[in-house]
Coordinates of C-alpha atoms in Angstrom, one line a residue:
X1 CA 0.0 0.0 0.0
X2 CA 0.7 3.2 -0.6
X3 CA 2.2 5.6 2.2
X4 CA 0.0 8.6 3.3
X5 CA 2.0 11.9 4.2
X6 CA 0.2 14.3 5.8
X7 CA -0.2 18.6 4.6
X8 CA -2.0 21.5 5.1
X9 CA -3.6 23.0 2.6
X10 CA -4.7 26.8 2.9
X11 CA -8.6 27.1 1.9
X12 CA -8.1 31.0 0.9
X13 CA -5.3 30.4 -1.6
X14 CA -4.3 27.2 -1.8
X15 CA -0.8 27.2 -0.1
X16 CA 0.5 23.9 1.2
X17 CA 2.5 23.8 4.7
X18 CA 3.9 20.6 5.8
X19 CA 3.2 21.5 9.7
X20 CA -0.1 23.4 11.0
X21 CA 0.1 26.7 11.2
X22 CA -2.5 29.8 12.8
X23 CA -1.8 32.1 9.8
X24 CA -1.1 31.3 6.2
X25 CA 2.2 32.1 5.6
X26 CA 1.4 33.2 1.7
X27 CA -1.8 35.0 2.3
X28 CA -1.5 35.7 5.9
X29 CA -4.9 34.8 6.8
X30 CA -5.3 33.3 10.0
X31 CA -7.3 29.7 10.9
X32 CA -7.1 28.8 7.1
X33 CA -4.9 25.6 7.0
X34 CA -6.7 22.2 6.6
X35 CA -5.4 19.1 6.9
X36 CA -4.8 16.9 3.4
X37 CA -3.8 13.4 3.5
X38 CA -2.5 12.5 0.3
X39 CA -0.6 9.5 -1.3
X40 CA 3.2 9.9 -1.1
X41 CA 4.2 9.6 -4.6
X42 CA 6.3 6.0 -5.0
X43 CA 9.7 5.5 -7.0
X44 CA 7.5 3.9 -9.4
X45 CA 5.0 6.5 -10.4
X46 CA 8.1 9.2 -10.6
X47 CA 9.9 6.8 -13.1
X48 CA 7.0 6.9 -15.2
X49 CA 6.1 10.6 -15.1
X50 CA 9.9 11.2 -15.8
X51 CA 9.6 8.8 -18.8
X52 CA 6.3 10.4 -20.0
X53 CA 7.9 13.7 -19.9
X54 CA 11.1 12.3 -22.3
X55 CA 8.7 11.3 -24.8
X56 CA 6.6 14.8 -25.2
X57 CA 8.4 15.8 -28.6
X58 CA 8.3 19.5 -29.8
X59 CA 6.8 20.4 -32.7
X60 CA 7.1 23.4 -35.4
X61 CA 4.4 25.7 -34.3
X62 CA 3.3 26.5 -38.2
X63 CA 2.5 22.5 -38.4
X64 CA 0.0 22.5 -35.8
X65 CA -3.6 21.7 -36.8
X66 CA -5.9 24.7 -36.7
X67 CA -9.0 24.3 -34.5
X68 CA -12.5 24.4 -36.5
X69 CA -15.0 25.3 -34.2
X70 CA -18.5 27.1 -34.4
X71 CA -19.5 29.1 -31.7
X72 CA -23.4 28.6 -30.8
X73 CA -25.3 31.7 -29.1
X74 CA -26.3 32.1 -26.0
X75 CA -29.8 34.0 -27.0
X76 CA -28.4 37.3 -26.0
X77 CA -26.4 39.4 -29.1
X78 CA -24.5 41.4 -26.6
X79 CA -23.6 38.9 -24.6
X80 CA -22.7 36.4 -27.8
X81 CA -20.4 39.8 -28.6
X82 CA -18.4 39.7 -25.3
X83 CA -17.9 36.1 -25.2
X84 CA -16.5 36.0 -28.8
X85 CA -19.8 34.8 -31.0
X86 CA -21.2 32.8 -27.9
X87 CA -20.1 29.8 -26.2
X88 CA -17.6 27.7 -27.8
X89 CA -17.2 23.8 -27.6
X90 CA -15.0 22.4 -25.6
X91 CA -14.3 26.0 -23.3
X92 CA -15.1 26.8 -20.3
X93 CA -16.4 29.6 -18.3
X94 CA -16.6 30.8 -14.5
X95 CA -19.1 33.4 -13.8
X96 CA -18.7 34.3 -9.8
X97 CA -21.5 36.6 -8.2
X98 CA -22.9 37.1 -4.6
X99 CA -26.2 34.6 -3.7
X100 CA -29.2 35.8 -5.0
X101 CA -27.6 38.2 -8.0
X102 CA -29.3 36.3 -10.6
X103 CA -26.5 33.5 -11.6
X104 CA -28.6 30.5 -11.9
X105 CA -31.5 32.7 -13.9
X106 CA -29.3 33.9 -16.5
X107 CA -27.8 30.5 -17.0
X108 CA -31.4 28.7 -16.9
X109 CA -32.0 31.0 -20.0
X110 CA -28.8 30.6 -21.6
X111 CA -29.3 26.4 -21.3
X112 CA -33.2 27.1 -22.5
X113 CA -32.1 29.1 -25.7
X114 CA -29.1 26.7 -26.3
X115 CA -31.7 23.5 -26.1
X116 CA -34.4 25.4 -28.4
X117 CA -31.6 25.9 -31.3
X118 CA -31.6 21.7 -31.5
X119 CA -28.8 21.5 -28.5
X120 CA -28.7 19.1 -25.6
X121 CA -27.7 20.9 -22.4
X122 CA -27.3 19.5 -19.3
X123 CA -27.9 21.6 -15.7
X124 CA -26.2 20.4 -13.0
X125 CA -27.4 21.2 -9.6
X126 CA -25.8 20.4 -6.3
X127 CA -27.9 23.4 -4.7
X128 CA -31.3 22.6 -5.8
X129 CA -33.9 19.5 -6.3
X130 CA -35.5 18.8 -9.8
X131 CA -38.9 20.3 -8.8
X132 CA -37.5 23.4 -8.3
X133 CA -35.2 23.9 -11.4
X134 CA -38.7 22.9 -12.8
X135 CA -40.6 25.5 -11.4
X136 CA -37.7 28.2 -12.4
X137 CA -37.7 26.9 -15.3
X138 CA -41.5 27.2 -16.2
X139 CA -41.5 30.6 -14.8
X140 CA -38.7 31.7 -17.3
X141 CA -40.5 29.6 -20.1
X142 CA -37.1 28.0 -20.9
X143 CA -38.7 24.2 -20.3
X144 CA -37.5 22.1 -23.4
X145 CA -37.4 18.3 -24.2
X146 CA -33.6 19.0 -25.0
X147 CA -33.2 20.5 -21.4
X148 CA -32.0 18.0 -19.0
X149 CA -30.9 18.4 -15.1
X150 CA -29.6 16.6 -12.4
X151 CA -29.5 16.9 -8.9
X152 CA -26.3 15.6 -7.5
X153 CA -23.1 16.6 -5.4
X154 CA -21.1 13.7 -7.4
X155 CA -18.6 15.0 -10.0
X156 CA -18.6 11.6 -11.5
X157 CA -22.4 11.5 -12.4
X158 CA -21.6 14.3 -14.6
X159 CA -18.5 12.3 -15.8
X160 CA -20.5 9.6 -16.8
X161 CA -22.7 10.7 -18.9
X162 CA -19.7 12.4 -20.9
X163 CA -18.9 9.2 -21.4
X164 CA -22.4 8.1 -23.1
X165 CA -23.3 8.1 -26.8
X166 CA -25.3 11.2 -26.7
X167 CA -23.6 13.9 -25.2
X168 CA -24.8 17.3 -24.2
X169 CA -23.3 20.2 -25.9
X170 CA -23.6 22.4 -22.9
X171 CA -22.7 21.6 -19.6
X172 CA -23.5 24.2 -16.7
X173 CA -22.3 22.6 -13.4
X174 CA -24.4 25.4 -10.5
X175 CA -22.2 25.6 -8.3
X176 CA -18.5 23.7 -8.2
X177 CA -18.1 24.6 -4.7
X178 CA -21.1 22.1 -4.0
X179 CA -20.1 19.1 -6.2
X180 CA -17.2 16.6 -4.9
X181 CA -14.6 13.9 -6.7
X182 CA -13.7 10.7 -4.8
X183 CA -10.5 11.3 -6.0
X184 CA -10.2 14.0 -3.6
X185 CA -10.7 14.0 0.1
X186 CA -12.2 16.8 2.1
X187 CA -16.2 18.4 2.0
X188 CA -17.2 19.8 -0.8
X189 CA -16.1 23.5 -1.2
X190 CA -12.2 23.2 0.1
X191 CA -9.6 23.6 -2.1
X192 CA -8.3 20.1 -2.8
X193 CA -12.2 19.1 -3.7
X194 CA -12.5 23.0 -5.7
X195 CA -9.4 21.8 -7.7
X196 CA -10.0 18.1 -8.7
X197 CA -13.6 18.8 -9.7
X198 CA -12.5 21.5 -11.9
X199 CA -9.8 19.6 -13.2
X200 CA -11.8 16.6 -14.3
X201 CA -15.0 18.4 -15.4
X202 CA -12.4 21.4 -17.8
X203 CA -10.3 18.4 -19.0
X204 CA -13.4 16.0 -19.7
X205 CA -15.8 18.7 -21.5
X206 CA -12.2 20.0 -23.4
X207 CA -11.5 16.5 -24.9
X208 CA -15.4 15.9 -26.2
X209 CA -16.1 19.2 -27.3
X210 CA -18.7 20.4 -24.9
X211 CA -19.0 23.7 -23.9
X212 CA -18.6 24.3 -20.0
X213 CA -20.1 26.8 -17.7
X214 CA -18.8 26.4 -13.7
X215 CA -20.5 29.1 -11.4
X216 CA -18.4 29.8 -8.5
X217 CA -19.3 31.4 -5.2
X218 CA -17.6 34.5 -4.0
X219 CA -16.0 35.6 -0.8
X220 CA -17.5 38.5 1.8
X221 CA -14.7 41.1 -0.4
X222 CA -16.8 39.9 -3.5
X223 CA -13.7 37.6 -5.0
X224 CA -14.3 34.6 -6.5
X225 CA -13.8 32.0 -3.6
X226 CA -11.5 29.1 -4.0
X227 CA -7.8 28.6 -5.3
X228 CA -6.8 31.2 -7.6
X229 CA -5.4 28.5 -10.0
X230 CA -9.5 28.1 -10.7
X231 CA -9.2 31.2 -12.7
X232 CA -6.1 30.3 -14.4
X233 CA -7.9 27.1 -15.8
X234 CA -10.8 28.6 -17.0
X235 CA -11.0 30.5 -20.7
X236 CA -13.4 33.2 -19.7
X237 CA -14.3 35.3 -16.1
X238 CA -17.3 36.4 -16.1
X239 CA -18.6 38.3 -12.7
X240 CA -22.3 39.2 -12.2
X241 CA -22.6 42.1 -9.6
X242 CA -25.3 44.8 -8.5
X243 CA -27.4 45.3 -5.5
X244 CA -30.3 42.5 -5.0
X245 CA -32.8 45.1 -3.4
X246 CA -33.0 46.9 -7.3
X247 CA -33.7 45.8 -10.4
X248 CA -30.1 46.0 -12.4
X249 CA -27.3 43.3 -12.6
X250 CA -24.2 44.1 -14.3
X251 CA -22.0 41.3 -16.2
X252 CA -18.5 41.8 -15.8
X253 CA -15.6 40.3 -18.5
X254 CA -12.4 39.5 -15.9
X255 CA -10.8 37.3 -18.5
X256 CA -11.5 36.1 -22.2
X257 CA -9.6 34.0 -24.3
X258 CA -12.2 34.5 -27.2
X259 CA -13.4 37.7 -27.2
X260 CA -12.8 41.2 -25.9
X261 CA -11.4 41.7 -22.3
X262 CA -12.8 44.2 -19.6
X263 CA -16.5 44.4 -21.1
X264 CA -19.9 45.4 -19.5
X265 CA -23.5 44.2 -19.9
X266 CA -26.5 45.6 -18.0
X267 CA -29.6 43.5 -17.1
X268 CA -32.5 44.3 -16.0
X269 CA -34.1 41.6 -13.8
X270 CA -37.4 41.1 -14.5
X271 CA -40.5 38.2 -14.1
X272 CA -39.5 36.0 -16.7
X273 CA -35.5 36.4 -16.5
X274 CA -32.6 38.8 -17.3
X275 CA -33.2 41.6 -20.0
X276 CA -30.3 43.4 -21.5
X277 CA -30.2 46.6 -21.6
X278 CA -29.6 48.2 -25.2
X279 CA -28.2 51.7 -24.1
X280 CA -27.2 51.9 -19.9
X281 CA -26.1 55.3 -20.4
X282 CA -28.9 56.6 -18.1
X283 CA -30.4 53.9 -16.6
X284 CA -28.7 54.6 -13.6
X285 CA -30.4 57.9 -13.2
X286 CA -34.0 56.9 -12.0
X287 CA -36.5 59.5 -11.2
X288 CA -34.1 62.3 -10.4
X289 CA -35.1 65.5 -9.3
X290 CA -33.0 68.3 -10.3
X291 CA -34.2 70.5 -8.3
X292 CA -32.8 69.7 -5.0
X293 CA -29.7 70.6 -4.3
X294 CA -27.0 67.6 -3.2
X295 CA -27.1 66.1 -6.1
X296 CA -24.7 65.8 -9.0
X297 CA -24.6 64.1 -12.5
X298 CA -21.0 61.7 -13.4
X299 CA -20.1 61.1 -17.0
X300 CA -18.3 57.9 -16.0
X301 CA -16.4 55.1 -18.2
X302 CA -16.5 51.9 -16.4
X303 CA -15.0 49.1 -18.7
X304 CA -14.9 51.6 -22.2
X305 CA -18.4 51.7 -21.8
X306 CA -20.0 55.7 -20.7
X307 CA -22.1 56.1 -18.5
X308 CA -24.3 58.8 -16.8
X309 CA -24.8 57.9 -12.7
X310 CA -26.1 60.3 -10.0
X311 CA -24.1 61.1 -6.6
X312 CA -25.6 62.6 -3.8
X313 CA -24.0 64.4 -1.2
X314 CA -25.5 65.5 2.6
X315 CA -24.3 68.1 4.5
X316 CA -26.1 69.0 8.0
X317 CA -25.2 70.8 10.9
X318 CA -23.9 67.4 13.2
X319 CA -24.7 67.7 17.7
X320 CA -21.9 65.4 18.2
X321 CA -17.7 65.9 19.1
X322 CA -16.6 64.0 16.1
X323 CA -18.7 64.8 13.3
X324 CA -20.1 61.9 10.9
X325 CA -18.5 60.9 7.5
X326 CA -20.2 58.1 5.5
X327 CA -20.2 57.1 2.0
X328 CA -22.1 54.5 0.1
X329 CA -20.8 53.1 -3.8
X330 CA -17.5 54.4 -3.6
X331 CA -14.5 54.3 -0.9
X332 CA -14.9 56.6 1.9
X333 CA -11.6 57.2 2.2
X334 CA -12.1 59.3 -0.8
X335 CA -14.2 61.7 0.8
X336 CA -12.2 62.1 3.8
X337 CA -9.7 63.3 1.3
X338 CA -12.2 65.2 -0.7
X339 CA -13.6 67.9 2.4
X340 CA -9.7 68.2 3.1
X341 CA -8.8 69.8 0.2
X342 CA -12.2 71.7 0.3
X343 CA -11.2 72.6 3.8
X344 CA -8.0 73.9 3.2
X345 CA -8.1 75.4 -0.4
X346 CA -11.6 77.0 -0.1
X347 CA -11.0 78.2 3.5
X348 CA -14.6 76.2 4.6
X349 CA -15.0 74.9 7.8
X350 CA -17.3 71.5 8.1
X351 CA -15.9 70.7 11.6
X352 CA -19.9 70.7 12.7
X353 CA -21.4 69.2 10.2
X354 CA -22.1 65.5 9.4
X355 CA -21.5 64.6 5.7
X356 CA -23.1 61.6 3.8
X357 CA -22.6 60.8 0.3
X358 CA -23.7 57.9 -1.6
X359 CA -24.0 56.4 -5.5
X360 CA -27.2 56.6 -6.9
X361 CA -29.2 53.2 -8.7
X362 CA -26.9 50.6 -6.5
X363 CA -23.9 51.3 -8.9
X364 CA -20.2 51.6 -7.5
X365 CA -17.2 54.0 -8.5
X366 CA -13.9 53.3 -8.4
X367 CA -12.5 55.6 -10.8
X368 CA -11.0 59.4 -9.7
X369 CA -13.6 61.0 -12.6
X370 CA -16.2 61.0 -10.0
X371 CA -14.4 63.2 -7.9
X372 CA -15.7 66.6 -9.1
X373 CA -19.2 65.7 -9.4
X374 CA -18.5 64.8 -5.5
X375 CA -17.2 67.9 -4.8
X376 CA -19.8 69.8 -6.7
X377 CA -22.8 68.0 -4.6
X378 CA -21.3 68.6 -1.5
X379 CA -20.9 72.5 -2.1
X380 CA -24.8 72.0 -3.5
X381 CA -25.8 70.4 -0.7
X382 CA -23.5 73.2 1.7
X383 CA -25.2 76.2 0.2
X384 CA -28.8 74.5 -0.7
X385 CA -28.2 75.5 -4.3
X386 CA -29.5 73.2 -6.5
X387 CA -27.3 72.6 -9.6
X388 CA -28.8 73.0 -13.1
X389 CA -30.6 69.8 -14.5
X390 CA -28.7 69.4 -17.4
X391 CA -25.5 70.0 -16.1
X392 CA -22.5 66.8 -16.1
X393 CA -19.1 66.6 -14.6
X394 CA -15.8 64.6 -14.7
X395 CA -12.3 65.2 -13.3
X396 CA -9.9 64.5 -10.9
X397 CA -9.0 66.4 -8.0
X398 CA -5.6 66.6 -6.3
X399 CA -4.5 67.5 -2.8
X400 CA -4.1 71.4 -4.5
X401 CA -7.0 71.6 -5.4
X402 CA -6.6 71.2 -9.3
X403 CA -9.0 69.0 -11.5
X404 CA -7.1 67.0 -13.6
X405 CA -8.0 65.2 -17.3
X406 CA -8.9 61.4 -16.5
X407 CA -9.1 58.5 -19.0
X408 CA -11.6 58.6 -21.6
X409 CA -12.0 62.2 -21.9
X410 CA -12.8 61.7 -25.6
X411 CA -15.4 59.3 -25.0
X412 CA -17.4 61.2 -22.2
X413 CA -17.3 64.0 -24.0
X414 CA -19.1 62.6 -27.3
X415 CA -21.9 60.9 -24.9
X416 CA -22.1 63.6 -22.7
X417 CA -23.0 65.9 -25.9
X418 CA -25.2 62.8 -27.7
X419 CA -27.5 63.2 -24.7
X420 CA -27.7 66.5 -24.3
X421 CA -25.8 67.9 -21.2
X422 CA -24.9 71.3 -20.8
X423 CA -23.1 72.6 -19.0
X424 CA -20.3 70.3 -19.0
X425 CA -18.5 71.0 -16.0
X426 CA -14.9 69.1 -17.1
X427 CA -11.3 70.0 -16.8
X428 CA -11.1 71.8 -19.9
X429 CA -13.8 74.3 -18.4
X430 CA -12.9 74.4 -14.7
X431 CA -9.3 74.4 -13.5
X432 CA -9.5 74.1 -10.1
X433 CA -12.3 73.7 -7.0
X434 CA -12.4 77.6 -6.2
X435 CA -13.9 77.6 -10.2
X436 CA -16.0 74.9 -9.2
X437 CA -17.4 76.6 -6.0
X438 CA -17.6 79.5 -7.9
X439 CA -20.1 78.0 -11.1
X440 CA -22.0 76.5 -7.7
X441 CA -22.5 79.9 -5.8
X442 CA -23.9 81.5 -9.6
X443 CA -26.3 78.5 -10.4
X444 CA -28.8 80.5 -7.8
X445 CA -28.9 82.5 -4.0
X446 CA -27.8 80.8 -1.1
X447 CA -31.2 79.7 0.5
X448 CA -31.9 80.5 4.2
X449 CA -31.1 77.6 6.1
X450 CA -28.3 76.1 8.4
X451 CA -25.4 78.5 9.1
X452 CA -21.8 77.3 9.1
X453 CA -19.2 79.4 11.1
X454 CA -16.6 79.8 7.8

C-alpha cells in the first residue's frame, strides 16, 4: 500500500504547509490551514512521469492543426459579442457573483435558448432538487425536451454521462463549490475538492467538445472563492454584480480567451429572466429630481463603456464631538480626502457638520472622474443651491486643489453631448475647486437655512 504523508492545505489560496500553522504564511490569513492526506508519490509513479515527460516531442508551431469550431449563441447578441460569438465547444467559463444576483437565472435562460436551437444541455445542480429547477424553469418559459438536469453533489455522475453516446453540448455545473470527486478528500467547497472537480470536469468537456459553464461562489470582499489557480484554468471570467434590493445586474468580463477583455452588460431583472439593456447610459439615473440641491450628475467610463450615474452628497449641521463621515458606492476614504482639500483650499469649515454621500441606482465607483461631481454636490448640498438639470461633470481632484483630465476624456465627451448635457462641467472648463465653487455659488442664491461658522 501506498504511504499517506500528511499537509496542510490553505482554503483561501491554496498554499500547502507541511506542519499546521494559525496564519497562512502566503496570504497571511489566519485559521485557514486544513489538513490533506494525500498518497506519497512511490519510485515507481516518478519513473514513469519522468519517462512520459522524455517522450513529449516539440513540434514546429506552423504545423500545428488549426482548430474548426462554431461558436453557438447564447440567446443574448451582446452577450454572444463579449464572449466572442457565444459559447464555444470544448471551453469553459466561470461566472462568480454574490447569492441571489441572478446567476442561476441567467444560465437557466442561456441552457433554454441553447436547447431550443436543437442542442442538448445539461444543468447540473448540487444546490437545488429537480422540482425546483422545474418550477424556475416554467416561470422563465425556458422548459424544453432538450433541457436536461440533475441533482447531485457527485462529480462523476456528470463524468458519466460524458462518457455516453449522446452527449450534451452544454454543460452548466451550478455551483463547483457544492459538487465533490472521490479522488479528492475533504467536503465539498475546500480547495483540494474545488481543484480536482474543476480539473476533471475542464479536462473532460475539453477533450469531447462540450462547452462548460462552472459558477463559483464569492467571498464576503466579492472575490471569486476558491484557489486562484481556478481562474487560471478557465478561458473566460465572467462576474455578475449589482445590489439584489433593485432591479439592475451588471455582467463583468475579468478574463477572455475568445473575445474582448474588460466588457460590461447591463440586465435588467425582470418576471421571466434577465433583459439586456440596449443603451445603460442613463439607466442609472432613475427618477431624479434636479431641483434639489446635493445632487450631481457623473459622465463615467466603467470598462470603455460611458455612463451617466447620479451622486448625492449630505451636509447638516452634526450635535456630536466628532462629526459623521459616510459614504455609500464608492471608498470613503475618498471623501475624507475630498472635504480636506475643500477645507484647506476654499478656506470652509465642516468641523460641525455631518456629511453623507452615496452612489445613486446601487452602482459603484472606483475611478477618480467621480471626484468633481462629488465635490460639486457637496458644495450644493453646503449652500442649498441646487445645480442646473442638465449639467454633467468629470475630473480629478488633487491635494491642490486642481481637477485633472482622466481616462476617456474623448469618450465622455461625445456621450455627454449625444445626450444633451450642458453645461459640462470638465477639466477643460474648470481648472480648479475655487472655479467649481464659484459655477455652484452662480447656479442660484444661497437659500436661508443652516449656518456654518466659515
Amino acid at each position: 500500500m501506498a504511504k499517506h504523508s500528511e499537509t496542510y492545505i490553505c482554503s483561501s489560496c491554496g498554499a500547502r504547509s507541511p506542519v499546521w500553522r494559525g496564519q497562512c504564511p502566503v496570504c497571511r490569513e489566519w485559521n485557514t490551514l486544513e489538513a490533506a492526506r494525500q498518497p506519497a508519490p512511490s519510485s515507481r509513479t516518478r519513473h514513469s512521469v519522468s519517462v512520459h515527460a522524455r517522450t513529449a516531442a516539440a513540434l514546429p508551431l506552423s504545423s500545428a492543426a488549426e482548430e474548426t469550431f462554431e461558436p453557438f449563441g447564447t440567446g443574448m447578441r451582446d452577450l454572444d459579442r463579449i464572449l466572442g460569438r457565444g459559447l464555444v465547444p470544448g471551453a469553459s467559463v466561470l461566472i462568480g457573483g454574490e447569492p441571489g444576483i441572478g446567476k442561476s437565472t441567467l444560465l437557466l435562460q442561456i441552457a433554454g435558448h441553447a436547447a431550443a436551437s436543437g442542442k442538448k444541455v445539461l444543468y447540473v445542480s448540487g444546490e437545488e432538487s429537480l422540482p425546483q429547477i422545474r418550477a424556475r424553469a416554467d416561470r422563465l418559459g425556458v422548459l424544453h425536451p432538450l433541457l436536461f438536469a440533475i441533482s447531485t453533489s457527485r462529480s462523476e455522475d456528470v463524468l458519466d454521462i460524458l462518457d455516453a453516446p449522446e452527449k450534451p453540448a452544454l454543460i452548466i455545473a451550478d455551483s463547483v463549490q457544492t459538487l465533490a470527486s472521490e479522488t479528492a478528500e475533504g467536503l465539498p467547497g475546500n480547495v483540494s475538492q474545488v481543484r480536482a472537480v474543476a480539473t476533471t470536469l475542464i479536462e473532460s468537456c475539453r477533450l469531447h467538445g462540450v462547452a462548460l459553464v462552472l459558477v463559483g461562489h464569492v467571498t464576503k470582499d466579492g472575490n471569486l472563492a476558491g484557489p486562484r489557480l481556478l481562474e487560471h484554468m478557465v478561458d473566460t471570467v465572467l462576474s455578475l454584480e449589482g445590489d439584489r434590493h433593485r432591479m439592475f445586474r451588471m455582467l463583468r468580463v475579468l478574463k477572455n480567451r475568445f473575445g474582448p477583455n474588460s466588457e460590461l452588460l447591463i440586465f435588467h431583472m425582470e418576471q421571466r429572466g434577465m433583459r439586456i439593456i440596449e443603451d445603460p447610459s442613463t439607466c442609472f439615473l432613475g427618477d431624479r429630481d434636479p431641483s434639489l440641491s446635493g445632487t450631481a450628475v457623473v459622465m463615467t467610463v466603467d470598462d470603455r463603456r460611458p455612463l451617466a450615474v447620479e451622486v448625492q452628497a449630505l451636509v447638516s449641521k452634526s450635535y456630536l464631538a466628532i462629526p459623521r463621515r459616510a459614504g455609500m458606492g464608492f471608498d470613503v476614504n475618498r471623501l475624507h480626502l475630498l472635504i480636506a482639500v475643500l477645507e484647506k483650499r476654499l478656506h470652509l469649515n465642516f468641523g460641525q457638520a455631518d456629511i453623507f454621500a452615496k452612489i445613486g441606482g446601487g452602482f459603484h465607483l472606483q475611478e477618480p472622474g467621480m471626484d468633481t461631481a462629488l465635490v460639486a454636490a457637496i458644495l450644493s448640498s453646503f449652500y442649498d443651491i441646487p445645480l442646473p438639470e442638465r449639467a454633467i461633470f468629470w475630473g480629478e481632484v488633487d491635494l491642490n486643489g486642481q481637477i485633472r483630465p482622466v481616462s476617456g476624456q474623448d469618450i465622455r465627451l461625445k456621450q455627454a453631448q449625444r445626450l444633451g448635457y450642458a453645461p459640462l462641467i470638465q477639466p477643460d472648463t474648470v481648472k480648479t475647486v475655487a472655479d467649481l465653487r464659484k459655477h455652484v455659488l452662480s447656479c442660484g442664491k444661497k437659500k436661508a437655512g443652516i449656518e456654518f461658522p466659515a
